[in-house]
Coordinates of C-alpha atoms and ligand atoms in Angstrom, one line a residue:
M1 CA 31.3 -24.4 -17.3
K2 CA 31.3 -21.2 -17.7
T3 CA 30.4 -20.0 -13.9
S4 CA 27.7 -17.6 -14.2
D5 CA 26.6 -20.9 -16.1
L6 CA 26.8 -22.6 -12.7
F7 CA 25.6 -20.2 -11.0
V8 CA 22.2 -19.9 -12.9
R9 CA 22.8 -23.5 -12.4
A10 CA 22.2 -22.8 -8.9
L11 CA 20.4 -20.4 -8.7
E12 CA 17.5 -23.4 -10.6
N13 CA 18.8 -26.1 -8.1
E14 CA 17.0 -24.0 -5.7
G15 CA 13.7 -23.3 -7.5
V16 CA 14.0 -20.3 -9.2
K17 CA 11.9 -18.8 -10.9
Y18 CA 12.1 -15.1 -11.5
I19 CA 15.0 -12.5 -11.5
F20 CA 13.7 -9.4 -11.1
G21 CA 16.2 -5.9 -12.3
I22 CA 18.1 -3.8 -14.7
P23 CA 20.9 -5.7 -15.9
G24 CA 24.6 -3.6 -16.9
E25 CA 27.1 -4.6 -18.7
E26 CA 28.9 -5.6 -15.9
N27 CA 25.4 -8.5 -15.5
L28 CA 25.8 -9.2 -19.0
D29 CA 27.8 -12.7 -18.8
L30 CA 24.8 -13.7 -16.5
L31 CA 22.1 -12.2 -18.0
Q32 CA 23.2 -14.4 -21.3
S33 CA 23.3 -17.7 -18.8
L34 CA 19.7 -16.4 -17.9
K35 CA 18.2 -16.3 -21.2
N36 CA 19.4 -20.4 -21.3
S37 CA 18.0 -21.3 -18.5
S38 CA 14.4 -21.7 -17.0
I39 CA 14.6 -18.3 -15.1
E40 CA 11.9 -15.3 -16.4
L41 CA 13.5 -12.1 -16.5
I42 CA 11.1 -9.2 -15.1
L43 CA 13.0 -6.4 -16.4
T44 CA 11.9 -3.0 -14.5
R45 CA 12.3 1.0 -14.8
H46 CA 14.2 1.5 -11.4
E47 CA 16.1 -1.4 -9.9
Q48 CA 14.3 0.0 -5.9
A49 CA 10.7 -1.2 -7.7
A50 CA 12.7 -5.0 -8.7
G51 CA 14.1 -5.0 -4.5
F52 CA 10.5 -4.7 -4.0
M53 CA 8.7 -7.5 -6.3
A54 CA 12.0 -9.9 -5.2
A55 CA 10.5 -9.1 -1.7
T56 CA 7.1 -9.6 -1.8
Y57 CA 7.5 -12.8 -4.4
G58 CA 9.5 -13.9 -0.7
R59 CA 7.1 -12.5 1.6
L60 CA 4.3 -15.1 -0.8
T61 CA 6.4 -17.8 -1.4
G62 CA 8.4 -17.8 1.9
T63 CA 11.2 -19.1 -0.4
P64 CA 13.6 -15.7 -1.7
G65 CA 12.7 -13.7 -4.0
V66 CA 15.3 -12.7 -7.1
C67 CA 16.7 -9.2 -8.0
M68 CA 19.6 -7.8 -9.5
S69 CA 21.2 -4.6 -10.5
T70 CA 24.9 -3.8 -12.5
L71 CA 27.0 -2.3 -9.6
G72 CA 27.6 1.4 -8.3
P73 CA 24.3 3.5 -9.7
G74 CA 21.9 0.7 -9.7
A75 CA 23.3 -1.4 -6.7
T76 CA 22.7 1.6 -4.4
N77 CA 19.1 1.7 -6.1
L78 CA 18.4 -1.3 -3.8
V79 CA 19.5 -0.3 -0.8
T80 CA 15.9 0.5 -0.1
A81 CA 14.6 -2.9 -1.3
A82 CA 17.5 -4.6 0.9
A83 CA 16.3 -2.5 4.1
Y84 CA 12.5 -3.0 3.7
A85 CA 13.3 -6.9 3.2
Q86 CA 15.6 -6.9 6.1
L87 CA 13.6 -4.8 8.5
G88 CA 9.9 -6.8 6.9
G89 CA 11.2 -10.6 7.1
M90 CA 11.2 -10.9 3.8
P91 CA 13.9 -13.3 1.8
M92 CA 15.3 -11.5 -0.4
I93 CA 17.7 -12.1 -2.7
M94 CA 20.2 -9.3 -4.5
I95 CA 23.0 -10.4 -6.9
T96 CA 25.0 -7.4 -7.8
G97 CA 27.8 -6.9 -10.9
Q98 CA 31.5 -5.7 -10.8
K99 CA 34.2 -4.8 -12.6
P100 CA 37.0 -7.1 -13.2
I101 CA 38.7 -7.9 -9.8
M102 CA 41.7 -9.5 -10.6
K103 CA 42.9 -7.2 -13.6
S104 CA 40.9 -3.8 -14.2
K105 CA 42.5 -0.6 -16.8
Q106 CA 39.5 1.6 -15.5
G107 CA 40.1 3.3 -12.5
L108 CA 37.2 3.8 -9.5
F109 CA 34.8 4.8 -12.5
Q110 CA 31.6 3.5 -10.9
I111 CA 32.9 1.7 -8.5
L112 CA 31.8 1.5 -4.6
D113 CA 32.2 -0.6 -2.4
I114 CA 28.8 -1.7 -2.8
V115 CA 29.9 -5.5 0.1
E116 CA 30.1 -3.1 2.5
M117 CA 27.0 -0.6 2.0
M118 CA 24.1 -3.7 2.2
Q119 CA 26.2 -4.7 5.7
P120 CA 23.8 -3.2 7.5
L121 CA 20.9 -3.6 5.2
T122 CA 21.4 -7.4 5.1
K123 CA 22.3 -11.0 6.7
F124 CA 25.3 -11.8 4.8
S125 CA 27.2 -9.9 2.2
K126 CA 29.3 -11.6 -0.1
Q127 CA 31.9 -11.0 -3.2
V128 CA 32.6 -13.9 -5.1
V129 CA 36.3 -14.0 -5.3
H130 CA 36.8 -17.2 -7.6
G131 CA 34.4 -19.4 -10.0
H132 CA 35.6 -22.7 -7.2
T133 CA 32.9 -20.7 -4.8
V134 CA 30.1 -19.6 -6.5
T135 CA 27.9 -22.4 -5.6
A136 CA 28.2 -22.9 -2.1
I137 CA 27.7 -18.6 -1.3
I138 CA 24.4 -19.0 -3.7
R139 CA 23.9 -22.7 -1.2
E140 CA 24.4 -20.1 1.6
A141 CA 22.6 -17.6 0.7
F142 CA 19.6 -19.5 0.3
R143 CA 19.2 -21.0 3.9
L144 CA 19.8 -17.6 5.3
A145 CA 17.7 -16.1 3.8
I146 CA 15.2 -17.6 4.9
E147 CA 15.7 -18.9 8.1
E148 CA 14.2 -17.5 10.8
R149 CA 14.5 -13.8 11.0
S150 CA 14.1 -14.0 6.7
G151 CA 16.0 -11.2 5.0
A152 CA 18.0 -10.0 2.9
I153 CA 21.3 -11.3 1.2
H154 CA 23.2 -9.8 -0.9
I155 CA 26.0 -11.1 -3.8
E156 CA 28.6 -9.4 -6.0
L157 CA 29.4 -11.4 -9.1
P158 CA 32.3 -9.7 -10.5
E159 CA 32.5 -9.8 -15.1
D160 CA 35.6 -10.9 -14.0
I161 CA 34.9 -13.7 -12.9
A162 CA 30.9 -14.6 -14.3
R163 CA 33.7 -15.6 -16.8
E164 CA 35.8 -17.9 -15.2
D165 CA 35.3 -21.7 -16.1
S166 CA 34.6 -23.5 -13.0
D167 CA 34.3 -26.9 -12.0
A168 CA 32.7 -26.4 -8.4
I169 CA 29.3 -29.4 -8.0
I170 CA 26.6 -27.9 -6.7
Y171 CA 24.9 -28.4 -3.5
H172 CA 21.7 -29.9 -2.7
K173 CA 18.8 -27.7 -0.6
T174 CA 18.5 -29.2 3.0
A175 CA 15.1 -29.0 4.9
Y176 CA 14.7 -25.9 6.8
R177 CA 13.6 -27.3 10.3
I178 CA 13.0 -25.5 13.9
P179 CA 14.0 -26.9 17.4
V180 CA 10.9 -27.1 18.8
A181 CA 10.1 -25.2 22.6
D182 CA 11.0 -26.9 25.9
N183 CA 8.4 -28.5 27.7
D184 CA 8.8 -26.5 30.9
A185 CA 8.4 -23.4 29.0
I186 CA 5.2 -24.7 28.1
D187 CA 4.2 -25.1 31.6
A188 CA 5.2 -22.7 32.4
A189 CA 2.8 -20.6 29.9
V190 CA 0.0 -23.4 30.5
A191 CA -0.1 -22.0 34.7
K192 CA 0.3 -18.4 33.4
I193 CA -3.2 -18.7 31.3
E194 CA -5.0 -20.8 33.0
K195 CA -4.7 -18.5 36.3
A196 CA -5.4 -14.9 33.7
E197 CA -9.1 -13.8 34.5
H198 CA -8.5 -11.5 30.5
P199 CA -6.6 -13.0 28.6
L200 CA -6.2 -12.1 25.5
I201 CA -3.8 -12.9 22.1
L202 CA -2.5 -11.3 20.6
L203 CA -1.0 -12.1 16.4
G204 CA 2.0 -10.2 15.7
A205 CA 4.9 -10.0 12.3
G206 CA 6.0 -14.0 13.3
A207 CA 2.6 -15.2 13.7
N208 CA 2.1 -14.7 10.6
R209 CA 3.7 -17.4 8.2
R210 CA 1.4 -20.1 6.6
T211 CA 2.3 -23.1 9.1
T212 CA 1.6 -21.4 11.8
K213 CA -2.2 -20.9 10.8
A214 CA -3.9 -24.0 11.5
A215 CA -2.3 -24.3 14.9
I216 CA -3.5 -21.2 16.0
N217 CA -6.8 -21.2 15.0
A218 CA -7.4 -24.8 17.0
L219 CA -6.4 -22.7 19.7
I220 CA -9.1 -20.5 19.5
E221 CA -11.4 -22.1 18.8
K222 CA -10.3 -24.7 21.2
T223 CA -10.0 -22.0 24.3
G224 CA -13.0 -19.4 22.9
I225 CA -10.1 -17.0 24.5
P226 CA -10.5 -13.0 22.0
F227 CA -7.6 -12.4 19.8
F228 CA -6.1 -8.6 17.9
T229 CA -3.5 -8.2 15.5
T230 CA -0.4 -6.2 15.1
Q231 CA -1.2 -4.6 11.4
L232 CA 1.5 -7.8 10.3
G233 CA -0.5 -10.1 12.0
K234 CA -3.6 -9.5 10.2
G235 CA -5.7 -12.2 7.9
L236 CA -3.9 -14.4 9.3
I237 CA -7.4 -15.7 11.3
D238 CA -9.8 -14.4 9.8
E239 CA -10.7 -11.1 10.2
R240 CA -14.8 -11.7 10.4
S241 CA -14.3 -14.1 13.6
T242 CA -16.3 -12.6 17.1
L243 CA -13.8 -13.1 18.5
C244 CA -11.4 -10.2 16.3
L245 CA -11.0 -7.4 17.9
G246 CA -9.4 -5.7 15.3
T247 CA -5.9 -3.6 15.3
A248 CA -2.4 -2.6 17.2
A249 CA -1.3 0.7 17.3
L250 CA -2.4 2.7 14.7
S251 CA -2.9 5.9 17.0
V252 CA -2.6 7.1 20.1
N253 CA -6.5 6.9 21.8
D254 CA -8.7 4.6 18.8
C255 CA -11.2 2.0 20.1
V256 CA -9.1 -1.1 20.0
H257 CA -6.9 0.0 23.2
T258 CA -9.4 0.3 24.9
A259 CA -10.2 -3.7 24.6
I260 CA -6.6 -4.1 25.3
E261 CA -6.4 -2.7 28.9
A262 CA -8.8 -4.6 30.2
A263 CA -7.0 -7.6 29.4
D264 CA -4.1 -8.7 32.5
L265 CA -2.6 -11.2 30.5
I266 CA -2.0 -11.5 26.9
I267 CA -0.8 -14.3 24.9
N268 CA 1.8 -12.6 22.7
I269 CA 2.6 -14.8 19.0
G270 CA 5.0 -13.9 16.8
H271 CA 5.4 -9.8 17.8
D272 CA 8.1 -8.6 16.6
I273 CA 9.6 -5.4 17.3
V274 CA 10.1 -4.3 14.5
E275 CA 6.4 -2.7 14.5
K276 CA 5.2 0.0 16.8
P277 CA 4.3 -1.0 20.3
P278 CA 0.5 -2.6 19.7
F279 CA 0.6 -2.3 23.6
F280 CA 2.5 -1.1 26.2
M281 CA 3.8 -3.1 29.7
D282 CA 4.8 -1.0 33.3
R283 CA 5.4 -2.4 36.0
D284 CA 2.5 -3.8 38.0
G285 CA 0.2 -3.8 34.3
V286 CA -0.7 -6.6 32.1
E287 CA 1.9 -9.6 32.0
V288 CA 3.1 -11.5 28.9
V289 CA 3.3 -15.0 27.5
A290 CA 5.5 -14.6 24.4
F291 CA 5.2 -17.0 22.0
N292 CA 8.2 -16.4 18.9
F293 CA 10.9 -18.3 16.8
L294 CA 13.5 -16.6 18.4
S295 CA 13.4 -14.8 22.4
A296 CA 11.9 -11.7 23.3
N297 CA 13.6 -8.3 23.2
V298 CA 13.3 -6.7 26.4
D299 CA 12.5 -2.6 26.3
E300 CA 11.5 -0.3 29.3
V301 CA 7.7 -1.2 27.7
Y302 CA 8.0 -4.7 26.8
F303 CA 9.3 -7.7 29.4
P304 CA 7.7 -10.7 29.1
Q305 CA 7.6 -12.7 32.2
V306 CA 7.1 -16.0 30.1
D307 CA 9.6 -16.9 27.3
V308 CA 8.5 -19.7 24.8
V309 CA 11.1 -19.7 22.2
G310 CA 11.2 -22.1 19.3
D311 CA 8.7 -23.2 16.0
I312 CA 5.5 -21.1 16.9
S313 CA 3.1 -23.4 15.1
K314 CA 4.7 -26.4 17.4
S315 CA 4.5 -24.4 20.9
I316 CA 0.6 -23.4 19.6
M317 CA 0.3 -26.6 19.1
H318 CA 1.5 -28.1 22.7
L319 CA -0.2 -25.6 23.9
S320 CA -3.3 -26.1 22.9
K321 CA -3.0 -29.5 24.4
H322 CA -2.7 -28.6 27.7
L323 CA -4.7 -25.9 27.9
E324 CA -8.2 -25.8 29.6
K325 CA -11.6 -23.2 28.8
Q326 CA -11.2 -21.5 32.6
P327 CA -14.4 -21.7 34.2
H328 CA -13.4 -17.9 36.1
W329 CA -11.9 -16.6 32.8
D330 CA -14.5 -13.6 31.6
F331 CA -14.8 -12.0 28.4
S332 CA -17.8 -10.3 28.9
Y333 CA -16.4 -6.6 28.4
I334 CA -14.3 -7.0 26.2
L335 CA -16.4 -9.0 23.8
D336 CA -18.5 -5.8 24.9
I337 CA -16.6 -3.2 22.8
K338 CA -15.9 -4.9 20.4
K339 CA -20.0 -5.5 19.4
K340 CA -19.3 -1.3 19.7
L341 CA -16.6 -1.2 18.0
D342 CA -18.2 -3.3 14.5
A343 CA -21.5 -1.1 15.2
T344 CA -18.8 2.2 14.9
F345 CA -16.8 1.0 12.5
D346 CA -20.2 0.6 9.9
D347 CA -21.6 4.0 10.9
E348 CA -19.0 5.4 10.3
A349 CA -18.1 3.9 6.9
D350 CA -22.1 5.0 5.9
D351 CA -20.6 8.7 5.5
D352 CA -21.1 8.4 1.1
S353 CA -19.2 12.6 0.7
F354 CA -17.3 13.3 -1.9
P355 CA -14.2 13.7 -1.7
V356 CA -14.1 9.9 -0.9
L357 CA -14.2 9.6 3.6
P358 CA -11.9 6.6 4.1
P359 CA -13.8 4.1 6.1
H360 CA -16.2 4.4 3.2
L361 CA -13.2 3.9 0.8
V362 CA -12.3 1.0 2.7
R363 CA -16.2 -0.4 2.6
I364 CA -16.1 -0.2 -1.2
V365 CA -13.3 -2.3 -1.6
R366 CA -14.0 -4.8 1.3
E367 CA -16.8 -5.6 -0.8
V368 CA -15.1 -5.3 -4.4
M369 CA -12.9 -7.7 -3.9
P370 CA -13.5 -11.7 -3.4
S371 CA -12.1 -13.0 -0.7
D372 CA -8.9 -14.6 -1.4
G373 CA -7.8 -11.0 -3.7
I374 CA -4.8 -9.0 -2.5
I375 CA -4.4 -5.6 -2.0
S376 CA -1.1 -4.1 -1.4
L377 CA -1.3 -0.5 -0.2
D378 CA 1.7 1.5 -0.6
N379 CA 2.5 4.0 3.0
G380 CA 0.4 7.0 4.0
L381 CA -2.7 7.8 6.3
Y382 CA -5.2 5.3 4.4
K383 CA -3.0 2.2 5.2
I384 CA -3.8 3.1 9.2
W385 CA -8.1 3.2 7.4
F386 CA -7.5 0.0 5.9
S387 CA -5.2 -1.2 8.5
R388 CA -8.3 -0.3 11.6
N389 CA -11.5 -0.6 8.9
Y390 CA -10.8 -3.5 6.0
K391 CA -10.9 -7.0 8.0
A392 CA -8.8 -9.7 5.7
H393 CA -10.1 -12.9 5.3
L394 CA -7.1 -14.8 4.9
F395 CA -3.2 -15.2 4.9
N396 CA -1.6 -12.0 2.9
T397 CA -4.1 -11.1 1.3
I398 CA -3.9 -7.1 2.4
L399 CA 0.5 -6.5 2.0
L400 CA 1.5 -3.6 3.9
D401 CA 4.3 -2.1 5.6
N402 CA 4.4 -1.2 8.9
S403 CA 8.8 -2.1 9.4
L404 CA 10.4 -0.3 7.1
A405 CA 6.9 1.6 6.1
T406 CA 8.6 3.0 3.1
M407 CA 6.7 4.7 0.4
G408 CA 6.6 3.5 -3.3
A409 CA 6.4 -0.1 -3.0
G410 CA 2.1 -0.9 -3.4
L411 CA 2.8 -0.8 -6.5
P412 CA 5.4 -3.1 -7.4
A413 CA 4.1 -5.5 -4.3
A414 CA 1.2 -5.7 -6.1
I415 CA 2.8 -6.6 -9.3
A416 CA 5.0 -9.1 -7.9
S417 CA 1.8 -10.8 -6.2
K418 CA -0.5 -10.9 -9.7
I419 CA 3.2 -12.8 -10.9
V420 CA 3.1 -15.1 -7.8
Y421 CA -1.2 -15.2 -8.2
P422 CA -2.3 -14.5 -11.7
D423 CA -5.8 -16.4 -10.9
R424 CA -6.1 -14.1 -8.4
R425 CA -7.2 -9.9 -8.2
V426 CA -5.1 -7.8 -7.5
M427 CA -5.7 -3.9 -6.7
A428 CA -2.5 -1.3 -5.7
I429 CA -3.7 0.9 -3.2
C430 CA -1.5 4.1 -3.3
G431 CA -1.5 8.0 -2.6
D432 CA -0.9 10.4 -4.6
G433 CA 2.4 11.0 -3.2
G434 CA 3.9 7.4 -3.0
F435 CA 2.6 6.2 -6.6
M436 CA 4.6 8.7 -7.6
M437 CA 7.1 7.0 -6.4
N438 CA 7.7 4.1 -8.6
S439 CA 4.4 4.3 -10.8
Q440 CA 7.2 4.6 -14.2
E441 CA 7.0 0.4 -13.1
L442 CA 3.2 1.4 -14.7
E443 CA 5.0 0.4 -17.9
T444 CA 6.1 -2.7 -16.5
A445 CA 2.6 -4.5 -15.8
V446 CA 1.3 -3.4 -19.0
R447 CA 4.4 -4.8 -20.3
L448 CA 3.9 -7.8 -18.3
K449 CA 0.0 -8.2 -19.5
L450 CA -0.5 -8.3 -16.3
D451 CA -4.4 -7.9 -15.0
L452 CA -4.7 -5.0 -12.0
I453 CA -6.7 -2.1 -10.1
V454 CA -3.6 0.8 -9.0
L455 CA -5.9 2.9 -6.7
I456 CA -5.1 6.9 -6.1
L457 CA -5.9 8.8 -3.7
N458 CA -5.9 12.3 -4.8
D459 CA -4.9 15.0 -1.5
S460 CA -2.5 16.7 -3.5
A461 CA -0.5 16.0 0.0
Y462 CA 2.0 14.7 1.3
G463 CA -1.4 13.7 3.6
M464 CA 0.2 11.6 6.4
I465 CA 2.9 13.9 7.4
K466 CA -0.3 17.1 7.1
W467 CA -2.0 14.9 9.5
K468 CA 0.7 14.7 12.1
Q469 CA 1.5 18.2 11.2
E470 CA -1.4 19.9 12.2
Q471 CA -2.1 17.1 15.4
M472 CA 1.3 18.1 16.6
G473 CA 0.3 22.2 16.1
F474 CA 2.4 23.0 13.5
E475 CA 0.3 25.3 11.4
D476 CA 0.0 24.0 7.7
Y477 CA 3.5 24.9 5.3
G478 CA 5.6 22.7 2.8
L479 CA 3.6 19.7 2.2
D480 CA 1.0 20.2 -0.7
F481 CA 2.1 19.8 -4.2
K482 CA 0.4 19.3 -8.3
N483 CA 0.0 16.2 -9.6
P484 CA -0.1 15.3 -13.3
D485 CA -3.8 15.0 -15.1
F486 CA -3.6 10.7 -13.4
V487 CA -6.2 10.0 -16.3
Q488 CA -4.0 11.3 -18.9
Y489 CA -1.0 9.5 -17.6
A490 CA -2.5 6.5 -17.1
K491 CA -3.7 6.1 -20.9
S492 CA 0.3 7.5 -21.4
Y493 CA 1.1 4.0 -20.6
G494 CA -1.1 2.2 -22.4
A495 CA -3.4 0.9 -18.7
G496 CA -6.3 2.6 -18.5
G497 CA -7.7 6.0 -16.9
H498 CA -10.3 6.8 -14.5
R499 CA -11.7 9.5 -12.9
I500 CA -14.5 9.2 -10.8
K501 CA -16.5 12.5 -10.3
E502 CA -18.7 11.5 -7.4
T503 CA -18.4 8.9 -5.1
S504 CA -21.7 7.0 -6.5
E505 CA -19.1 6.3 -9.6
L506 CA -16.8 4.3 -7.4
E507 CA -17.8 1.0 -6.3
P508 CA -19.7 0.5 -9.7
L509 CA -16.4 2.4 -11.7
I510 CA -13.6 -0.3 -9.2
R511 CA -16.2 -3.8 -10.2
E512 CA -16.1 -2.6 -13.6
C513 CA -11.9 -2.5 -13.8
V514 CA -12.0 -5.8 -11.6
E515 CA -13.5 -7.3 -14.3
A516 CA -11.8 -5.8 -16.7
P517 CA -8.9 -6.9 -18.4
G518 CA -5.4 -5.5 -18.3
V519 CA -4.3 -2.5 -15.5
H520 CA -6.5 0.7 -14.8
V521 CA -5.8 3.3 -12.5
I522 CA -8.5 5.3 -10.2
E523 CA -8.2 8.4 -9.2
V524 CA -10.2 8.6 -6.1
P525 CA -10.4 12.0 -4.3
V526 CA -10.0 12.0 -0.8
D527 CA -10.9 14.1 2.0
Y528 CA -8.9 13.3 5.0
T529 CA -10.5 16.2 7.2
G530 CA -11.9 14.0 10.2
T531 CA -9.4 11.6 10.3
H532 CA -8.0 13.0 14.0
E533 CA -12.5 13.6 15.4
L534 CA -12.4 9.6 14.1
L535 CA -9.0 8.2 14.7
N536 CA -8.1 9.9 18.7
R537 CA -11.4 10.6 20.2
C538 CA -12.7 6.5 21.5
K539 CA -15.8 7.5 22.6
I540 CA -16.6 3.9 23.1
Ligands
LIG601 C1 9.7 7.0 0.8 C2 9.4 7.7 1.4 N1 9.5 8.7 2.2 C3 9.3 9.9 3.3 C4 8.4 9.1 4.2 C5 7.2 9.8 4.6 N2 6.1 9.4 4.9 C6 5.6 8.7 5.5 S1 3.9 9.2 4.8 C7 4.2 10.2 3.4 C8 2.9 11.2 2.9 C9 2.6 10.4 2.0 O1 1.9 10.9 1.1 P1 0.6 10.3 0.2 O2 1.2 8.6 -0.9 O3 0.4 10.9 -0.8 O4 -0.5 9.2 1.2 P2 -1.4 10.0 1.6 O5 -0.4 9.9 3.4 O6 -1.5 12.4 1.3 O7 -3.1 9.5 1.7 C10 5.6 10.1 4.0 C11 6.5 11.5 3.2 C12 7.9 7.6 4.6 N3 7.2 6.9 4.9 N4 8.7 7.0 2.8
LIG602 MG1 -1.4 12.4 -1.0

């Protein structure tokens, strides 16, 4: 069989349904093989966006998302997406083309060493040099992509190899099972937690897996221990819970930290140091029992006393079985802060002045989105507000990137979410800066006939950096820009274009767009001037 046909058969065998990307002439054999397969090509307008979509597919489904590009410039365009998947722990496979490797008359035209370039950004980067090895390389790629920590993989398929005949066999998939933690480690964790007076649970990026939810819910229900999350831990457990304190590591003096400081032990489930530290350890301070798939990274502010390594859900099930609720546990101060925090968030959200203030915006989006609706955030100042004030009800319903924290992924991630969940409401929430970094994907969304809402928060600036500039005492300089007319811009793609002129228009307009078919872009003028006061001065 032709190697490109076998390549695609092997992808089908792995359960691949979509390939996101832009083919070049070096991929034309592969493209032909795809045409004759069950896999759908999702053609995008930039390879970076294709990579973000593939990574998001992996994040949502737990199976690798696949993207493709040509050699040279197509492959270099995948770099940011590779970093996004790799740091974010999202299983993703990139397939790039290459000129013939056995005989070539092209000199170095468009040729870069892409395999080498992808090395530091991936778990595995390999060129296929013979048709006989292609299926083993694909099996290896899929195995490594999902193994914890999941991440990015790169395969280069040169033109002449794609055209060769091969009689390689297709390897069957094997189930991925993670080893279970040692009993002694669980016993040590139980002893520490039972002895503590004010234990708190932290849910981090690694806890945020479909498989861990039931075990963690059961632990919280049995013990009544309050919990908080990192940005990437949001949504695993319903944040409306009376035991949920909110999200940490947003800004230095944010109120949630007041509650965290009252704890004497943190039960740290799945924190991954790709996120900012959600709390700091020092010599005589809070102690930590860590649960994760891998052993804890140690640094100056993080050195857990007990490290439980193994499948998180099994470890937590095991812990719940042995851990008994202790009469000396005291959460009164922590839960008192939680009540005050909720009241503060409510007060902040009441202010409906115009341009729209972030807490009010978050309230409206939360009220309008159904529990299983997905919001996909780009990177900007509003991300802090949504992390802090948006209560996620279900797993993976708030998609944000708190590892690479790149701009430009909000819209592509929303498109991928809608492809994975066609029956759920999906909204991209972008700054005017981040939106413009991949706004061309509006065409992809319209062409795919997706129902999607895109909120663009207009402050005519790179607001997040402006805020930091002000916080650091610098003068206002170099961060303002002018925007296109977003309403006309959206309409030119065949999408709906809307702009609100007063805050009272926002809720009815979003509701209308949520119900309407097609892509709808809503421009929302925002006012960030009060951000410093609200985020950095905890008055509780
Ligand atoms: C690709 C990329 N470039 C630069 C940055 C640094 N950065 C972080 S937030 C930000 C500004 C975002 O502006 P905008 O999208 O308009 O959102 P706003 O903060 O104004 O709401 C910048 C430049 C980044 N995170 N990613
Ligand atoms: Mg902006």
